[in-house]
Amino acid sequence: MLKKFITKKHLVLYFIFIAITWLEAIITPTLVSMIIASFEKKILDDLWIALTVGIIGNLFILIGLAGKRYYYAKLVADFTWIMKYKLFEHFLYNKNSKKEDILSNLENDVKQLETSYLEPAVIIISSVGFTIVSIVYALTTNFWLGWIFIFFYSMPALCSGIGSKKLALISEEKATSNQEYLSQTTNIIGGESVIKNYGAMDFFYSLFRRALSKRIDQDIRYEQQRTINNILINSIDAFCSVVPIIIGGIMTYYNYLSGASFVAIYLVSHNIGYQFNELSYFINTYKSSKQLRNRYDFLLQDAIIQTDDLSSTSLFPILVDCVSLSFEDNILFENLSFEIKKGEKIALIGASGCGKSTLLNLIYGQLSPDLGKVTYAGQILNQEQVAKSASYILQDSYIFDGLSLEENITLGESMDNIKMDLILNRVNLEFLKGHLLYGNHLSGGEKQRIEIARSLYHNSDLILADEVKANLDKVNSKQISNILLTLPQTLVEVIHHYDEETLAQYDKVINLSQ
């Protein structure tokens, strides 16, 4: 995953600067050893040499630390950018993605992966390098004492798996609670007007508090488990830190090594101990991210998403042939057959729950019948092929805030000014030309006319309209009807409020209650 979500150049430069910081493993113990040796030998010149080594060495370390911080920030930026754009790309282009999860994935899971995967991964690599340099220095100073220190200071790292499975499980529960919290909050905010109209503030406030409490409890559980794991590992580390120092003191007392060498090995062993602590902590954290990483394995696939290969195809006549469909043991259609000819205006009517919207979804290719088939010009097409020549207008047309009227209509397609002017004139939207739109500043009728303009601009031969006039007043409802019924495109419209005069305007009326 690391290679796929960060820039190779930034990773290489980061590790170059990390390698420079490894000099710290050598410079400090060498410097102290030289100073002690100069005292033992009473040679003042060695102090000046030690001072020079210390100044030059620490300048290199400062350069390494500055580069390390800068390129770590670059790695985080790479990871966040690539991860988020791949997630959003998958959300937009994959029809099976869930919109209620995407915001939580973008804002919660990406951040959690940054702290529990990216940061531990690079720190583990850095610590391993620093530890290797320290070990080599210790072994070259005194081989046997070096091995004693290495053995005891490696124990915490070998025990780093303590509690990792439980931490991984809590990490997964934490991610789930984050999603549930965000979903619940979004749901409550979306229904604010309903909540206030019915005075249900106390009920939904309690739902919010419950979701928030669950999320915070999961955060606390995660940190508690991580703390318990680290206490156990650090207890082992404390014991292992003392034993080699005692052994080294005994060896120095019996003149098996000089005081300068013992201090140097002690200092470098302190570095080794600190690095093993870092390793045990971050290995534990890294392991806890496994389930979250597995969840996003699909982003590692290099499949190229094709969006423009499907060309518009003729849909007519559309034949609904002996279609049967049931939902939760409720039969919606049984042996339903009818034909939609090019240019026809068809009204779908019937009692609430009889399947009018479901039938639109069948025609649009979003659903498949239990029995029978829907053919388009004698062919069976998938939903993407149908969508190339059809538009689906819902009760609540969506407006993209901050985009112009033209951008809301073209949706990224190239702009044809003549075509746009003709369409705006047809749907009576010339007065909004060039304006930036905000949904809360538009009437329901204006939103529906923008949706109709979209379908016309994108050359839809078939318009499916699902109770588009249900939330409009009489004036706007009549205006939308006039526009839809005078278009040359084929129209299949679900209508709820109607009379004989209204139905007479359609070429065909299909009553699903009969």
Short mmCIF file of C-alpha atoms in Angstrom, two decimals:
data_model
loop_
_atom_site.label_atom_id
_atom_site.label_comp_id
_atom_site.label_asym_id
_atom_site.label_seq_id
_atom_site.Cartn_x
_atom_site.Cartn_y
_atom_site.Cartn_z
CA MET A 1 0.00 0.00 0.00
CA LEU A 2 2.84 2.39 0.88
CA LYS A 3 4.33 2.36 -2.65
CA LYS A 4 0.93 3.01 -4.24
CA PHE A 5 0.01 6.03 -2.14
CA ILE A 6 3.20 8.07 -1.92
CA THR A 7 5.61 9.58 -4.44
CA LYS A 8 8.79 7.53 -4.92
CA LYS A 9 10.97 10.66 -5.09
CA HIS A 10 9.69 11.94 -1.74
CA LEU A 11 10.17 8.52 -0.13
CA VAL A 12 13.78 8.25 -1.36
CA LEU A 13 14.65 11.77 -0.18
CA TYR A 14 12.97 11.11 3.17
CA PHE A 15 15.15 8.05 3.75
CA ILE A 16 18.29 9.89 2.64
CA PHE A 17 17.71 12.48 5.37
CA ILE A 18 16.73 9.72 7.80
CA ALA A 19 20.07 8.02 7.07
CA ILE A 20 21.87 11.28 7.92
CA THR A 21 20.15 11.35 11.33
CA TRP A 22 21.55 7.87 12.02
CA LEU A 23 24.90 9.61 12.60
CA GLU A 24 23.50 10.47 16.04
CA ALA A 25 23.96 6.81 16.98
CA ILE A 26 27.73 7.24 16.51
CA ILE A 27 28.51 10.90 17.23
CA THR A 28 27.24 11.26 20.81
CA PRO A 29 28.84 8.09 22.28
CA THR A 30 32.05 8.74 20.31
CA LEU A 31 32.19 12.32 21.56
CA VAL A 32 31.69 11.32 25.22
CA SER A 33 34.19 8.47 24.85
CA MET A 34 36.82 10.87 23.42
CA ILE A 35 36.27 13.33 26.28
CA ILE A 36 36.60 10.65 28.98
CA ALA A 37 39.67 9.20 27.23
CA SER A 38 41.29 12.67 27.15
CA PHE A 39 40.71 12.96 30.92
CA GLU A 40 42.19 9.51 31.50
CA LYS A 41 45.24 10.29 29.31
CA LYS A 42 45.34 13.99 30.32
CA ILE A 43 45.70 15.10 26.67
CA LEU A 44 44.03 18.52 26.12
CA ASP A 45 44.30 18.38 22.32
CA ASP A 46 41.87 15.46 22.26
CA LEU A 47 39.22 17.77 23.76
CA TRP A 48 39.54 20.16 20.78
CA ILE A 49 39.24 17.23 18.39
CA ALA A 50 36.14 16.07 20.27
CA LEU A 51 34.68 19.60 20.05
CA THR A 52 35.27 19.73 16.29
CA VAL A 53 33.73 16.28 15.80
CA GLY A 54 30.72 17.31 17.90
CA ILE A 55 30.07 20.58 16.01
CA ILE A 56 30.41 19.10 12.52
CA GLY A 57 28.48 15.96 13.42
CA ASN A 58 25.58 17.86 14.97
CA LEU A 59 25.37 20.18 11.96
CA PHE A 60 24.85 17.11 9.78
CA ILE A 61 22.25 15.80 12.22
CA LEU A 62 20.37 19.14 12.15
CA ILE A 63 20.30 19.02 8.34
CA GLY A 64 19.01 15.44 8.50
CA LEU A 65 16.28 16.34 11.02
CA ALA A 66 15.12 19.33 8.96
CA GLY A 67 14.96 17.25 5.76
CA LYS A 68 13.25 14.41 7.62
CA ARG A 69 10.47 16.70 8.91
CA TYR A 70 9.99 18.38 5.53
CA TYR A 71 9.77 15.17 3.51
CA TYR A 72 7.61 13.45 6.10
CA ALA A 73 5.11 16.28 5.60
CA LYS A 74 5.41 15.59 1.85
CA LEU A 75 4.71 11.88 2.41
CA VAL A 76 1.62 12.69 4.49
CA ALA A 77 0.41 15.08 1.78
CA ASP A 78 0.99 12.41 -0.91
CA PHE A 79 -0.78 9.74 1.10
CA THR A 80 -3.77 11.93 1.96
CA TRP A 81 -4.13 13.26 -1.59
CA ILE A 82 -3.82 9.92 -3.42
CA MET A 83 -5.91 8.00 -0.89
CA LYS A 84 -8.72 10.55 -0.96
CA TYR A 85 -8.83 10.97 -4.72
CA LYS A 86 -8.83 7.18 -5.23
CA LEU A 87 -11.62 6.80 -2.68
CA PHE A 88 -13.69 9.54 -4.30
CA GLU A 89 -12.98 8.15 -7.77
CA HIS A 90 -14.24 4.75 -6.62
CA PHE A 91 -17.33 6.40 -5.09
CA LEU A 92 -18.18 8.26 -8.30
CA TYR A 93 -17.48 5.49 -10.80
CA ASN A 94 -18.52 2.37 -8.87
CA LYS A 95 -22.28 1.87 -8.81
CA ASN A 96 -22.05 -0.37 -5.72
CA SER A 97 -20.43 2.28 -3.50
CA LYS A 98 -22.47 3.65 -0.59
CA LYS A 99 -22.84 7.41 -0.38
CA GLU A 100 -23.57 7.33 3.37
CA ASP A 101 -20.04 5.95 4.01
CA ILE A 102 -17.93 8.15 1.74
CA LEU A 103 -17.61 11.20 4.02
CA SER A 104 -16.57 9.04 6.98
CA ASN A 105 -14.10 7.16 4.76
CA LEU A 106 -12.55 10.40 3.51
CA GLU A 107 -12.30 12.22 6.82
CA ASN A 108 -12.01 9.48 9.46
CA ASP A 109 -10.46 6.39 7.91
CA VAL A 110 -7.82 8.25 5.89
CA LYS A 111 -6.69 10.10 9.03
CA GLN A 112 -6.68 6.87 11.03
CA LEU A 113 -4.59 5.15 8.35
CA GLU A 114 -2.17 8.07 8.41
CA THR A 115 -1.61 7.73 12.18
CA SER A 116 -1.85 3.94 12.52
CA TYR A 117 -0.22 2.86 9.23
CA LEU A 118 1.82 5.53 7.41
CA GLU A 119 3.52 7.03 10.46
CA PRO A 120 4.40 3.65 12.05
CA ALA A 121 5.61 2.26 8.70
CA VAL A 122 8.19 5.00 8.09
CA ILE A 123 9.22 5.18 11.75
CA ILE A 124 9.76 1.40 11.87
CA ILE A 125 12.06 1.60 8.84
CA SER A 126 13.88 4.58 10.36
CA SER A 127 14.28 2.86 13.74
CA VAL A 128 15.58 -0.34 12.16
CA GLY A 129 18.32 1.62 10.37
CA PHE A 130 19.23 3.58 13.50
CA THR A 131 19.31 0.36 15.53
CA ILE A 132 21.58 -1.40 13.02
CA VAL A 133 24.09 1.49 13.12
CA SER A 134 23.99 1.46 16.94
CA ILE A 135 24.49 -2.32 17.08
CA VAL A 136 27.48 -2.19 14.72
CA TYR A 137 29.05 0.55 16.86
CA ALA A 138 28.46 -1.42 20.08
CA LEU A 139 29.93 -4.64 18.62
CA THR A 140 33.04 -2.89 17.29
CA THR A 141 33.61 -1.20 20.67
CA ASN A 142 33.36 -4.44 22.69
CA PHE A 143 31.98 -7.51 21.00
CA TRP A 144 30.77 -9.52 24.02
CA LEU A 145 29.30 -6.67 26.02
CA GLY A 146 27.73 -5.42 22.80
CA TRP A 147 25.97 -8.75 22.32
CA ILE A 148 24.76 -8.73 25.93
CA PHE A 149 23.18 -5.30 25.43
CA ILE A 150 21.68 -6.31 22.08
CA PHE A 151 20.13 -9.47 23.54
CA PHE A 152 18.46 -7.75 26.47
CA TYR A 153 17.35 -4.70 24.52
CA SER A 154 15.79 -6.84 21.79
CA MET A 155 13.36 -8.46 24.24
CA PRO A 156 10.77 -5.61 24.19
CA ALA A 157 10.62 -5.76 20.40
CA LEU A 158 10.12 -9.52 20.48
CA CYS A 159 7.22 -8.95 22.89
CA SER A 160 5.66 -6.21 20.77
CA GLY A 161 2.80 -8.48 19.71
CA ILE A 162 1.33 -8.48 23.23
CA GLY A 163 -2.29 -7.39 22.93
CA SER A 164 -2.03 -6.59 19.21
CA LYS A 165 -4.99 -8.77 18.20
CA LYS A 166 -7.26 -7.12 20.73
CA LEU A 167 -6.02 -3.70 19.65
CA ALA A 168 -6.73 -4.53 16.00
CA LEU A 169 -10.29 -5.57 16.89
CA ILE A 170 -10.87 -2.35 18.85
CA SER A 171 -9.41 -0.36 15.94
CA GLU A 172 -11.98 -1.90 13.59
CA GLU A 173 -14.78 -1.16 16.07
CA LYS A 174 -13.48 2.41 16.34
CA ALA A 175 -13.68 2.89 12.56
CA THR A 176 -17.21 1.46 12.52
CA SER A 177 -18.36 3.75 15.34
CA ASN A 178 -16.90 6.74 13.47
CA GLN A 179 -18.97 5.84 10.42
CA GLU A 180 -22.12 5.30 12.47
CA TYR A 181 -21.64 8.62 14.26
CA LEU A 182 -21.15 10.56 11.04
CA SER A 183 -24.07 8.79 9.35
CA GLN A 184 -26.38 9.46 12.30
CA THR A 185 -25.33 13.11 12.51
CA THR A 186 -25.79 13.64 8.76
CA ASN A 187 -29.19 11.96 8.97
CA ILE A 188 -30.35 14.21 11.83
CA ILE A 189 -29.06 17.38 10.16
CA GLY A 190 -30.81 16.42 6.91
CA GLY A 191 -34.13 16.05 8.73
CA GLU A 192 -33.80 19.24 10.78
CA SER A 193 -37.03 20.80 9.47
CA VAL A 194 -39.07 17.66 10.19
CA ILE A 195 -37.58 17.40 13.69
CA LYS A 196 -38.44 21.02 14.52
CA ASN A 197 -41.88 20.86 12.91
CA TYR A 198 -42.89 17.91 15.09
CA GLY A 199 -41.03 19.03 18.22
CA ALA A 200 -38.89 15.89 18.23
CA MET A 201 -35.72 17.67 19.35
CA ASP A 202 -35.31 15.68 22.60
CA PHE A 203 -35.56 12.32 20.81
CA PHE A 204 -33.01 13.16 18.11
CA TYR A 205 -30.74 14.93 20.59
CA SER A 206 -30.64 11.68 22.60
CA LEU A 207 -29.83 9.75 19.39
CA PHE A 208 -26.97 12.15 18.66
CA ARG A 209 -25.63 11.90 22.22
CA ARG A 210 -25.80 8.10 22.06
CA ALA A 211 -23.86 8.00 18.78
CA LEU A 212 -21.30 10.54 20.03
CA SER A 213 -20.90 8.70 23.34
CA LYS A 214 -20.30 5.41 21.51
CA ARG A 215 -17.66 7.03 19.31
CA ILE A 216 -15.85 8.62 22.27
CA ASP A 217 -16.05 5.36 24.25
CA GLN A 218 -14.38 3.53 21.35
CA ASP A 219 -11.61 6.17 21.23
CA ILE A 220 -11.05 5.73 24.98
CA ARG A 221 -11.08 1.91 24.69
CA TYR A 222 -8.49 2.10 21.91
CA GLU A 223 -6.15 4.32 23.94
CA GLN A 224 -6.68 2.23 27.09
CA GLN A 225 -5.73 -0.98 25.30
CA ARG A 226 -2.72 0.67 23.67
CA THR A 227 -1.62 1.99 27.09
CA ILE A 228 -2.01 -1.46 28.70
CA ASN A 229 0.04 -3.02 25.89
CA ASN A 230 2.78 -0.43 26.30
CA ILE A 231 2.88 -0.78 30.12
CA LEU A 232 3.49 -4.52 29.75
CA ILE A 233 6.15 -4.02 27.10
CA ASN A 234 7.83 -1.15 29.00
CA SER A 235 7.94 -3.28 32.17
CA ILE A 236 9.87 -5.92 30.27
CA ASP A 237 12.06 -3.15 28.86
CA ALA A 238 12.82 -1.73 32.32
CA PHE A 239 14.12 -5.10 33.54
CA CYS A 240 16.14 -5.69 30.38
CA SER A 241 17.70 -2.21 30.62
CA VAL A 242 19.24 -2.77 34.06
CA VAL A 243 20.84 -6.21 33.60
CA PRO A 244 23.42 -5.33 30.88
CA ILE A 245 24.46 -2.15 32.74
CA ILE A 246 25.28 -4.21 35.83
CA ILE A 247 27.24 -6.71 33.71
CA GLY A 248 29.12 -3.84 32.01
CA GLY A 249 29.95 -2.29 35.39
CA ILE A 250 31.41 -5.59 36.61
CA MET A 251 33.51 -5.93 33.42
CA THR A 252 34.85 -2.40 33.88
CA TYR A 253 35.63 -3.04 37.56
CA TYR A 254 37.73 -6.08 36.61
CA ASN A 255 39.45 -4.14 33.76
CA TYR A 256 37.93 -6.14 30.91
CA LEU A 257 37.23 -2.78 29.20
CA SER A 258 38.02 0.87 29.77
CA GLY A 259 35.69 3.35 31.43
CA ALA A 260 35.46 5.30 28.16
CA SER A 261 34.40 2.17 26.25
CA PHE A 262 31.83 1.25 28.91
CA VAL A 263 30.26 4.74 28.82
CA ALA A 264 30.24 4.67 25.01
CA ILE A 265 28.53 1.26 24.94
CA TYR A 266 26.09 2.39 27.64
CA LEU A 267 25.13 5.48 25.63
CA VAL A 268 24.74 3.57 22.39
CA SER A 269 22.80 0.87 24.23
CA HIS A 270 20.50 3.60 25.53
CA ASN A 271 19.88 4.50 21.88
CA ILE A 272 19.26 0.83 21.11
CA GLY A 273 16.81 0.59 24.00
CA TYR A 274 14.98 3.71 22.92
CA GLN A 275 14.77 2.46 19.34
CA PHE A 276 13.47 -0.93 20.48
CA ASN A 277 10.84 0.90 22.51
CA GLU A 278 9.89 2.85 19.41
CA LEU A 279 9.81 -0.34 17.38
CA SER A 280 7.62 -2.20 19.86
CA TYR A 281 5.18 0.71 20.11
CA PHE A 282 4.90 1.36 16.38
CA ILE A 283 4.90 -2.32 15.38
CA ASN A 284 1.95 -2.74 17.73
CA THR A 285 0.22 0.29 16.20
CA TYR A 286 1.02 -0.89 12.67
CA LYS A 287 -0.49 -4.32 13.35
CA SER A 288 -3.65 -2.68 14.68
CA SER A 289 -4.28 -1.12 11.26
CA LYS A 290 -4.41 -4.47 9.42
CA GLN A 291 -8.20 -4.76 9.21
CA LEU A 292 -8.54 -1.14 8.14
CA ARG A 293 -5.86 -1.65 5.46
CA ASN A 294 -7.58 -4.79 4.21
CA ARG A 295 -10.81 -2.82 3.83
CA TYR A 296 -9.12 -0.62 1.22
CA ASP A 297 -7.21 -3.29 -0.70
CA PHE A 298 -9.49 -2.62 -3.67
CA LEU A 299 -7.80 0.78 -4.11
CA LEU A 300 -4.52 -0.98 -4.97
CA GLN A 301 -5.98 -2.30 -8.20
CA ASP A 302 -4.80 -0.44 -11.27
CA ALA A 303 -8.00 -0.90 -13.27
CA ILE A 304 -8.61 1.99 -15.63
CA ILE A 305 -12.14 3.26 -15.35
CA GLN A 306 -13.74 3.79 -18.72
CA THR A 307 -16.55 6.34 -18.84
CA ASP A 308 -16.77 7.43 -22.43
CA ASP A 309 -16.61 4.18 -24.39
CA LEU A 310 -20.38 3.69 -24.40
CA SER A 311 -22.02 5.54 -27.27
CA SER A 312 -25.68 6.50 -27.33
CA THR A 313 -27.84 3.78 -28.80
CA SER A 314 -31.39 3.74 -30.08
CA LEU A 315 -33.83 2.72 -27.36
CA PHE A 316 -37.10 2.55 -29.25
CA PRO A 317 -39.35 0.81 -29.23
CA ILE A 318 -39.00 -0.17 -25.57
CA LEU A 319 -40.88 -3.39 -24.87
CA VAL A 320 -41.85 -4.42 -21.35
CA ASP A 321 -42.53 -8.09 -22.04
CA CYS A 322 -44.42 -10.29 -19.52
CA VAL A 323 -42.57 -8.73 -16.59
CA SER A 324 -43.14 -10.04 -13.05
CA LEU A 325 -41.51 -8.60 -9.96
CA SER A 326 -42.06 -9.11 -6.25
CA PHE A 327 -40.52 -7.42 -3.24
CA GLU A 328 -40.52 -8.99 0.24
CA ASP A 329 -43.30 -11.45 -0.72
CA ASN A 330 -45.36 -8.57 -2.13
CA ILE A 331 -46.15 -9.01 -5.84
CA LEU A 332 -45.77 -5.65 -7.61
CA PHE A 333 -46.18 -6.78 -11.23
CA GLU A 334 -47.36 -10.02 -12.73
CA ASN A 335 -47.21 -10.62 -16.47
CA LEU A 336 -47.02 -6.87 -17.17
CA SER A 337 -46.59 -5.97 -20.85
CA PHE A 338 -46.66 -2.69 -22.76
CA GLU A 339 -44.70 -0.82 -25.42
CA ILE A 340 -43.09 2.63 -25.37
CA LYS A 341 -42.79 4.21 -28.80
CA LYS A 342 -40.51 7.07 -29.76
CA GLY A 343 -42.04 10.45 -28.88
CA GLU A 344 -44.88 9.02 -26.77
CA LYS A 345 -46.03 10.69 -23.56
CA ILE A 346 -47.01 8.01 -21.03
CA ALA A 347 -48.51 8.49 -17.57
CA LEU A 348 -48.04 5.89 -14.83
CA ILE A 349 -50.79 6.04 -12.22
CA GLY A 350 -52.00 3.86 -9.37
CA ALA A 351 -52.32 3.63 -5.63
CA SER A 352 -49.39 4.40 -3.37
CA GLY A 353 -47.04 1.40 -3.14
CA CYS A 354 -48.26 -0.26 -6.35
CA GLY A 355 -44.80 -0.04 -7.95
CA LYS A 356 -44.86 3.09 -10.14
CA SER A 357 -41.34 4.21 -9.17
CA THR A 358 -40.16 0.60 -9.30
CA LEU A 359 -41.37 0.36 -12.89
CA LEU A 360 -39.36 3.47 -13.78
CA ASN A 361 -36.30 1.80 -12.25
CA LEU A 362 -36.95 -1.29 -14.38
CA ILE A 363 -37.18 0.81 -17.54
CA TYR A 364 -34.01 2.70 -16.54
CA GLY A 365 -32.17 -0.60 -16.06
CA GLN A 366 -31.51 -0.18 -12.34
CA LEU A 367 -33.61 -3.25 -11.51
CA SER A 368 -34.05 -6.61 -13.22
CA PRO A 369 -37.41 -8.42 -13.29
CA ASP A 370 -37.96 -11.80 -11.65
CA LEU A 371 -39.57 -13.01 -14.87
CA GLY A 372 -39.88 -11.50 -18.33
CA LYS A 373 -37.62 -8.89 -19.89
CA VAL A 374 -37.29 -5.27 -20.96
CA THR A 375 -35.84 -4.77 -24.44
CA TYR A 376 -34.69 -1.62 -26.21
CA ALA A 377 -35.01 -1.66 -30.02
CA GLY A 378 -34.99 -5.45 -29.72
CA GLN A 379 -31.87 -5.57 -27.52
CA ILE A 380 -31.25 -6.18 -23.84
CA LEU A 381 -29.10 -3.31 -22.53
CA ASN A 382 -27.37 -2.73 -19.20
CA GLN A 383 -28.01 0.33 -17.05
CA GLU A 384 -24.98 2.25 -18.34
CA GLN A 385 -26.13 1.81 -21.94
CA VAL A 386 -29.68 2.92 -21.12
CA ALA A 387 -28.40 5.95 -19.18
CA LYS A 388 -26.53 7.20 -22.26
CA SER A 389 -29.86 7.94 -23.93
CA ALA A 390 -32.15 8.49 -20.93
CA SER A 391 -32.61 10.95 -18.06
CA TYR A 392 -34.23 10.25 -14.71
CA ILE A 393 -35.88 13.25 -13.02
CA LEU A 394 -36.79 12.91 -9.34
CA GLN A 395 -39.02 14.97 -7.04
CA ASP A 396 -36.04 16.79 -5.57
CA SER A 397 -33.64 17.94 -8.27
CA TYR A 398 -30.11 18.44 -7.00
CA ILE A 399 -28.31 21.76 -7.50
CA PHE A 400 -24.52 21.94 -7.16
CA ASP A 401 -23.93 25.04 -5.04
CA GLY A 402 -21.34 27.51 -6.30
CA LEU A 403 -21.51 26.34 -9.93
CA SER A 404 -23.05 28.51 -12.62
CA LEU A 405 -26.36 27.69 -14.27
CA GLU A 406 -24.49 26.51 -17.35
CA GLU A 407 -22.12 24.30 -15.31
CA ASN A 408 -25.09 22.80 -13.45
CA ILE A 409 -26.59 21.88 -16.82
CA THR A 410 -23.53 20.73 -18.78
CA LEU A 411 -22.01 18.84 -15.79
CA GLY A 412 -18.52 19.02 -17.27
CA GLU A 413 -19.45 18.54 -20.93
CA SER A 414 -18.09 21.05 -23.45
CA MET A 415 -20.20 24.20 -23.76
CA ASP A 416 -22.31 24.78 -26.88
CA ASN A 417 -23.60 28.35 -26.51
CA ILE A 418 -26.22 28.12 -29.27
CA LYS A 419 -27.61 24.87 -27.91
CA MET A 420 -27.60 26.27 -24.36
CA ASP A 421 -29.50 29.40 -25.40
CA LEU A 422 -32.17 27.33 -27.16
CA ILE A 423 -32.63 25.09 -24.11
CA LEU A 424 -32.75 27.96 -21.61
CA ASN A 425 -35.36 29.66 -23.76
CA ARG A 426 -37.40 26.46 -23.91
CA VAL A 427 -37.46 25.96 -20.13
CA ASN A 428 -37.74 29.68 -19.28
CA LEU A 429 -34.42 30.00 -17.46
CA GLU A 430 -32.78 32.82 -19.45
CA PHE A 431 -32.92 35.10 -16.40
CA LEU A 432 -30.46 32.81 -14.55
CA LYS A 433 -27.90 32.72 -17.37
CA GLY A 434 -24.37 33.27 -16.04
CA HIS A 435 -25.50 33.24 -12.41
CA LEU A 436 -23.88 31.15 -9.68
CA LEU A 437 -26.54 28.89 -8.21
CA TYR A 438 -27.35 27.91 -4.65
CA GLY A 439 -30.14 25.40 -4.06
CA ASN A 440 -31.66 27.26 -1.13
CA HIS A 441 -32.14 30.35 -3.32
CA LEU A 442 -34.16 28.54 -6.01
CA SER A 443 -37.81 27.58 -6.09
CA GLY A 444 -38.94 23.99 -6.61
CA GLY A 445 -40.11 24.87 -10.12
CA GLU A 446 -36.75 26.40 -11.04
CA LYS A 447 -34.91 23.31 -9.81
CA GLN A 448 -37.14 21.03 -11.90
CA ARG A 449 -36.63 23.19 -14.99
CA ILE A 450 -32.86 22.98 -14.47
CA GLU A 451 -33.19 19.18 -14.32
CA ILE A 452 -35.20 19.18 -17.56
CA ALA A 453 -32.55 21.43 -19.14
CA ARG A 454 -29.90 18.87 -18.14
CA SER A 455 -31.76 16.08 -19.90
CA LEU A 456 -32.17 18.19 -23.04
CA TYR A 457 -28.54 19.31 -23.12
CA HIS A 458 -27.31 15.73 -22.78
CA ASN A 459 -29.46 14.63 -25.75
CA SER A 460 -31.71 12.29 -23.78
CA ASP A 461 -34.22 10.53 -26.04
CA LEU A 462 -36.13 9.20 -23.03
CA ILE A 463 -37.17 11.20 -19.96
CA LEU A 464 -38.33 9.32 -16.88
CA ALA A 465 -40.05 11.62 -14.39
CA ASP A 466 -40.96 10.42 -10.89
CA GLU A 467 -43.70 12.65 -9.40
CA VAL A 468 -41.71 15.75 -10.34
CA LYS A 469 -44.71 18.03 -9.68
CA ALA A 470 -45.64 16.56 -6.28
CA ASN A 471 -44.00 19.36 -4.26
CA LEU A 472 -44.89 22.26 -6.58
CA ASP A 473 -47.71 24.77 -6.42
CA LYS A 474 -50.33 24.86 -9.17
CA VAL A 475 -48.58 27.54 -11.24
CA ASN A 476 -45.20 25.78 -11.26
CA SER A 477 -46.84 22.37 -11.70
CA LYS A 478 -48.66 23.56 -14.80
CA GLN A 479 -45.51 25.16 -16.19
CA ILE A 480 -43.50 21.94 -15.75
CA SER A 481 -46.32 19.91 -17.36
CA ASN A 482 -46.40 22.23 -20.37
CA ILE A 483 -42.63 21.90 -20.83
CA LEU A 484 -42.57 18.10 -20.50
CA LEU A 485 -45.59 17.46 -22.71
CA THR A 486 -44.37 19.70 -25.54
CA LEU A 487 -40.87 18.21 -25.73
CA PRO A 488 -40.11 15.96 -28.71
CA GLN A 489 -38.49 13.42 -26.33
CA THR A 490 -40.33 10.35 -25.10
CA LEU A 491 -41.76 10.87 -21.63
CA VAL A 492 -42.74 8.28 -19.01
CA GLU A 493 -44.06 10.13 -15.98
CA VAL A 494 -45.33 8.96 -12.61
CA ILE A 495 -48.17 11.24 -11.53
CA HIS A 496 -50.09 11.22 -8.29
CA HIS A 497 -52.56 14.11 -8.51
CA TYR A 498 -54.58 14.11 -11.71
CA ASP A 499 -58.01 14.41 -13.26
CA GLU A 500 -59.50 13.32 -16.58
CA GLU A 501 -58.36 16.52 -18.27
CA THR A 502 -54.77 15.91 -17.10
CA LEU A 503 -54.72 12.29 -18.28
CA ALA A 504 -56.14 13.29 -21.67
CA GLN A 505 -52.88 15.13 -22.42
CA TYR A 506 -50.93 11.86 -22.47
CA ASP A 507 -50.76 9.41 -25.38
CA LYS A 508 -51.05 6.45 -23.04
CA VAL A 509 -52.05 5.92 -19.40
CA ILE A 510 -50.91 2.81 -17.53
CA ASN A 511 -52.82 2.14 -14.31
CA LEU A 512 -50.77 -0.25 -12.16
CA SER A 513 -53.61 -0.71 -9.68
CA GLN A 514 -55.74 -2.54 -12.25
#
